Coordinates of N, CA and C in Angstrom, one line a residue:
M25 N 0.8 -1.2 0.0 CA 0.0 0.0 0.0 C 0.9 1.2 0.0
S26 N 0.5 2.2 -0.7 CA 1.2 3.4 -0.8 C 0.9 4.3 0.5
V27 N 1.7 5.2 0.7 CA 1.6 6.1 1.8 C 0.3 6.9 1.7
T28 N 0.0 7.3 0.5 CA -1.3 8.1 0.3 C -2.5 7.3 0.7
S29 N -2.5 6.1 0.2 CA -3.7 5.2 0.5 C -3.8 4.9 2.0
K30 N -2.6 4.7 2.6 CA -2.7 4.5 4.1 C -3.2 5.7 4.8
V31 N -2.9 6.9 4.4 CA -3.3 8.1 5.0 C -4.9 8.3 4.8
V32 N -5.3 8.0 3.5 CA -6.7 8.1 3.2 C -7.5 7.1 4.0
L33 N -7.0 5.9 4.1 CA -7.7 4.9 4.9 C -7.7 5.3 6.4
G34 N -6.6 5.8 6.9 CA -6.6 6.2 8.3 C -7.6 7.4 8.6
V35 N -7.6 8.3 7.7 CA -8.5 9.5 7.8 C -10.0 9.0 7.8
S36 N -10.3 8.1 6.8 CA -11.6 7.6 6.7 C -12.1 6.8 7.9
V37 N -11.1 6.0 8.5 CA -11.4 5.3 9.7 C -11.7 6.2 10.9
V38 N -10.9 7.2 11.0 CA -11.1 8.2 12.1 C -12.4 8.9 11.9
L39 N -12.7 9.4 10.7 CA -13.9 10.1 10.5 C -15.1 9.2 10.7
T40 N -15.0 7.9 10.3 CA -16.1 7.0 10.5 C -16.4 6.7 12.0
L41 N -15.3 6.5 12.8 CA -15.4 6.3 14.2 C -15.9 7.5 14.9
S42 N -15.4 8.7 14.5 CA -15.9 9.9 15.2 C -17.4 10.1 14.9
T43 N -17.8 9.8 13.7 CA -19.2 10.0 13.3 C -20.1 9.0 14.1
V44 N -19.7 7.7 14.2 CA -20.4 6.8 15.0 C -20.5 7.2 16.5
A45 N -19.4 7.6 17.0 CA -19.4 8.1 18.4 C -20.3 9.3 18.6
T46 N -20.2 10.2 17.7 CA -21.0 11.4 17.8 C -22.5 11.1 17.8
V47 N -22.9 10.2 16.8 CA -24.3 9.8 16.7 C -24.8 9.1 18.0
H48 N -23.9 8.2 18.5 CA -24.2 7.5 19.8 C -24.4 8.5 20.9
L49 N -23.5 9.4 21.1 CA -23.6 10.4 22.2 C -24.9 11.3 22.0
K50 N -25.2 11.7 20.8 CA -26.3 12.5 20.5 C -27.6 11.7 20.9
Q51 N -27.7 10.5 20.5 CA -28.8 9.7 20.9 C -29.0 9.5 22.4
A52 N -27.9 9.3 23.1 CA -28.0 9.2 24.5 C -28.4 10.5 25.1
W53 N -27.9 11.6 24.6 CA -28.3 13.0 25.1 C -29.8 13.2 24.8
D54 N -30.3 12.8 23.6 CA -31.7 13.0 23.3 C -32.6 12.1 24.2
R55 N -32.2 10.9 24.5 CA -33.0 10.1 25.4 C -33.0 10.7 26.7
E56 N -32.0 11.2 27.2 CA -32.0 11.9 28.5 C -32.9 13.1 28.6
R57 N -32.8 13.9 27.5 CA -33.7 15.1 27.4 C -35.2 14.6 27.4
L58 N -35.5 13.6 26.6 CA -36.9 13.1 26.6 C -37.3 12.6 28.0
H59 N -36.4 11.9 28.7 CA -36.7 11.5 30.0 C -37.0 12.6 31.0
Q60 N -36.1 13.7 30.9 CA -36.3 14.8 31.7 C -37.6 15.5 31.4
G61 N -38.0 15.5 30.1 CA -39.3 16.1 29.8 C -40.5 15.4 30.4
V62 N -40.4 14.1 30.5 CA -41.4 13.3 31.1 C -41.4 13.6 32.6
V63 N -40.3 13.7 33.2 CA -40.2 14.0 34.7 C -40.8 15.4 34.9
R64 N -40.4 16.3 34.1 CA -41.0 17.7 34.3 C -42.5 17.7 34.1
D65 N -43.0 16.9 33.2 CA -44.5 16.9 33.0 C -45.2 16.3 34.2
L66 N -44.6 15.2 34.7 CA -45.2 14.6 35.9 C -45.1 15.5 37.1
E67 N -44.0 16.3 37.3 CA -44.0 17.3 38.4 C -45.0 18.4 38.1
R68 N -45.2 18.8 36.9 CA -46.1 19.8 36.6 C -47.5 19.4 36.9
L69 N -47.8 18.1 36.5 CA -49.2 17.6 36.8 C -49.4 17.5 38.3
E70 N -48.4 17.1 39.1 CA -48.5 17.0 40.6 C -48.8 18.4 41.1
R71 N -48.0 19.4 40.6 CA -48.3 20.8 41.1 C -49.7 21.3 40.8
K72 N -50.1 20.9 39.6 CA -51.5 21.3 39.2 C -52.5 20.7 40.1
K73 N -52.4 19.4 40.4 CA -53.3 18.7 41.3 C -53.3 19.4 42.7
E74 N -52.1 19.7 43.2 CA -52.0 20.3 44.5 C -52.6 21.7 44.4
N75 N -52.4 22.5 43.4 CA -53.0 23.8 43.2 C -54.5 23.7 43.2
L76 N -55.0 22.7 42.5 CA -56.5 22.5 42.4 C -57.1 22.1 43.8
R77 N -56.3 21.3 44.5 CA -56.8 20.9 45.9 C -56.8 22.2 46.8
L78 N -55.7 23.0 46.7 CA -55.7 24.2 47.5 C -56.8 25.2 47.1
L79 N -57.0 25.3 45.8 CA -58.1 26.1 45.4 C -59.5 25.7 45.9
E80 N -59.7 24.4 45.9 CA -60.9 23.9 46.5 C -61.1 24.2 48.0
Q81 N -59.9 24.0 48.7 CA -59.9 24.3 50.1 C -60.3 25.8 50.3
Q82 N -59.7 26.7 49.5 CA -59.9 28.1 49.6 C -61.4 28.4 49.3
K83 N -62.0 27.7 48.4 CA -63.4 28.0 48.1 C -64.3 27.6 49.3
V84 N -64.0 26.5 49.9 CA -64.7 26.0 51.1 C -64.5 27.0 52.2
L85 N -63.3 27.4 52.5 CA -63.1 28.4 53.5 C -63.7 29.7 53.3
T86 N -63.8 30.2 52.0 CA -64.4 31.4 51.6 C -65.9 31.3 51.9
R87 N -66.5 30.2 51.5 CA -67.9 30.0 51.8 C -68.2 30.0 53.3
H88 N -67.4 29.4 54.1 CA -67.6 29.4 55.5 C -67.5 30.8 56.1
L89 N -66.5 31.5 55.6 CA -66.3 32.9 56.1 C -67.4 33.8 55.7
E90 N -67.9 33.7 54.5 CA -69.0 34.5 54.0 C -70.3 34.2 54.8
E91 N -70.5 32.9 55.1 CA -71.6 32.5 55.9 C -71.5 33.0 57.3
E92 N -70.3 33.0 57.9 CA -70.2 33.6 59.3 C -70.4 35.1 59.3
R93 N -70.0 35.7 58.2 CA -70.2 37.2 58.1 C -71.7 37.5 58.0
R94 N -72.4 36.7 57.2 CA -73.8 36.9 57.1 C -74.5 36.7 58.4
R95 N -74.1 35.7 59.2 CA -74.7 35.4 60.5 C -74.4 36.6 61.4
A96 N -73.2 37.0 61.4 CA -72.8 38.1 62.3 C -73.6 39.4 62.0
E97 N -73.7 39.7 60.7 CA -74.5 40.8 60.3 C -76.0 40.7 60.6
A98 N -76.5 39.5 60.5 CA -77.9 39.2 60.9 C -78.1 39.4 62.4
R99 N -77.1 39.0 63.2 CA -77.3 39.2 64.6 C -77.2 40.7 65.0
L100 N -76.4 41.5 64.3 CA -76.2 42.9 64.6 C -77.4 43.7 64.1
R101 N -78.1 43.4 63.0 CA -79.2 44.2 62.5 C -80.3 44.3 63.4
P102 N -80.8 43.3 64.0 CA -82.0 43.4 64.9 C -81.7 44.4 66.1
Q103 N -80.4 44.5 66.5 CA -80.1 45.3 67.6 C -80.1 46.8 67.2
D104 N -79.8 47.0 65.9 CA -79.7 48.4 65.4 C -81.1 49.0 65.2
T105 N -82.1 48.2 65.0 CA -83.4 48.8 64.7 C -84.2 49.2 65.9

């Protein structure tokens, strides 16, 4: 084999190996990003459930507070007249 053909073969082997390695690393990186997306989605859904639960509690507390205010106002009105 001539020196030129050895150099060409060496360069092509290096380029091929680097291409394969790059594709492999990019696939691993993409898989990790996809996994992180799923994890973020699950966390977001949990936060949404928690926020809805807290909102429901706030609605109940607001109803109770408004009811207590109405009762207090009703007790005070007969005394004013």
